[in-house]
Amino acid sequence: MSHLLKDAHETLGKAENVTKECKSQMESYMEQLKTKLDEHAETLTKQHTKNFTEEANMFTEVKKANITEHANACTVESKTLINEHANTCTEGSKRNISEYTLTCTEESKINLTEHVNTLAKKSIQDIQGAISSKKESDYENEVEDFVRRLKQHYNLTMSHVSISTLLPSGDEFLYKIYAAHAICRIVESNGGNKTENHITTYKEILCRGENEKLHKRIFLQGEAGMGKTTFACKLVLDWCNPGGALSSISKTFGDANTLQDFKLVLLITLRDSVCERDVTNIIKEQIIDMVYTDTERNDAYVMLNKIMQQEMCLVVQDGLDE
């Protein structure tokens, strides 16, 4: 726009210069004419001088009128050109401004949409993260409650053993009467030779090889009355109380911390559920039904299955031969 105005000013300046030049030429011409008239005036009579002066004046007026008309015509034409050019520039500027405005508006819409989508995704992720964190926190709290109830149940029901079938009230603390058992692993070679390896720690029972990979199934055999059930009770109580009396009184199987790798240690007696084949149902009958109320048992059973799917658990089945 400033470019156009500058061009217009230059055009007006040129028109003024033309007018001044014409005027200057006329004035020069008049001076020459006057000089000649002065020369002729010396030889001509006063009458000729007067007539010539009148004609000269008339001629001057005509020229002035012509010059004025020409100057006016130039000015009008310049104004017309300037107006047309200004209108053209104005329309072009309007179009450019409109196009730029539309472009900016579209870009702003796109940027705003992308920003809104980004915020929406982040909000969804934050919400999902919060829900996931809450679920994880709820799960951990429920597991902690399950473990607490289970340990409380074991401490109440297994810490005492009957020392006489004739005296029902003759119970004693397990740690007071517990005697270490001699447990051996029998290894049979390809040639049929058998060797016995004495086992003195829980890790030796639960793990195999140098990589300490856990056994999936472990069978502890012995004659009736040899203390298999008592050993199972000791194992469970050592899991409940890794720094308790039972784990410290014996020189063998004192590594109760090994059992802490298991989230749950579940002891079930198969002799009490002869007709049941599903281990989780036995756990429900013998443990969950004992530590949870009627209204809590279904949720506890669901939690038990979830824990056994996600965590490392040890199930001790006593009385398999019965």
Coordinates of C-alpha atoms in Angstrom, one line a residue, residues 28-38:
S28 CA 10.9 33.0 -21.3
Y29 CA 8.9 33.4 -24.5
M30 CA 7.3 36.6 -23.1
E31 CA 10.6 38.1 -22.2
Q32 CA 11.9 37.5 -25.8
L33 CA 8.7 38.9 -27.2
K34 CA 9.0 42.0 -25.0
T35 CA 12.5 42.5 -26.1
K36 CA 11.5 42.4 -29.8
L37 CA 8.5 44.7 -29.0
D38 CA 10.9 47.1 -27.4

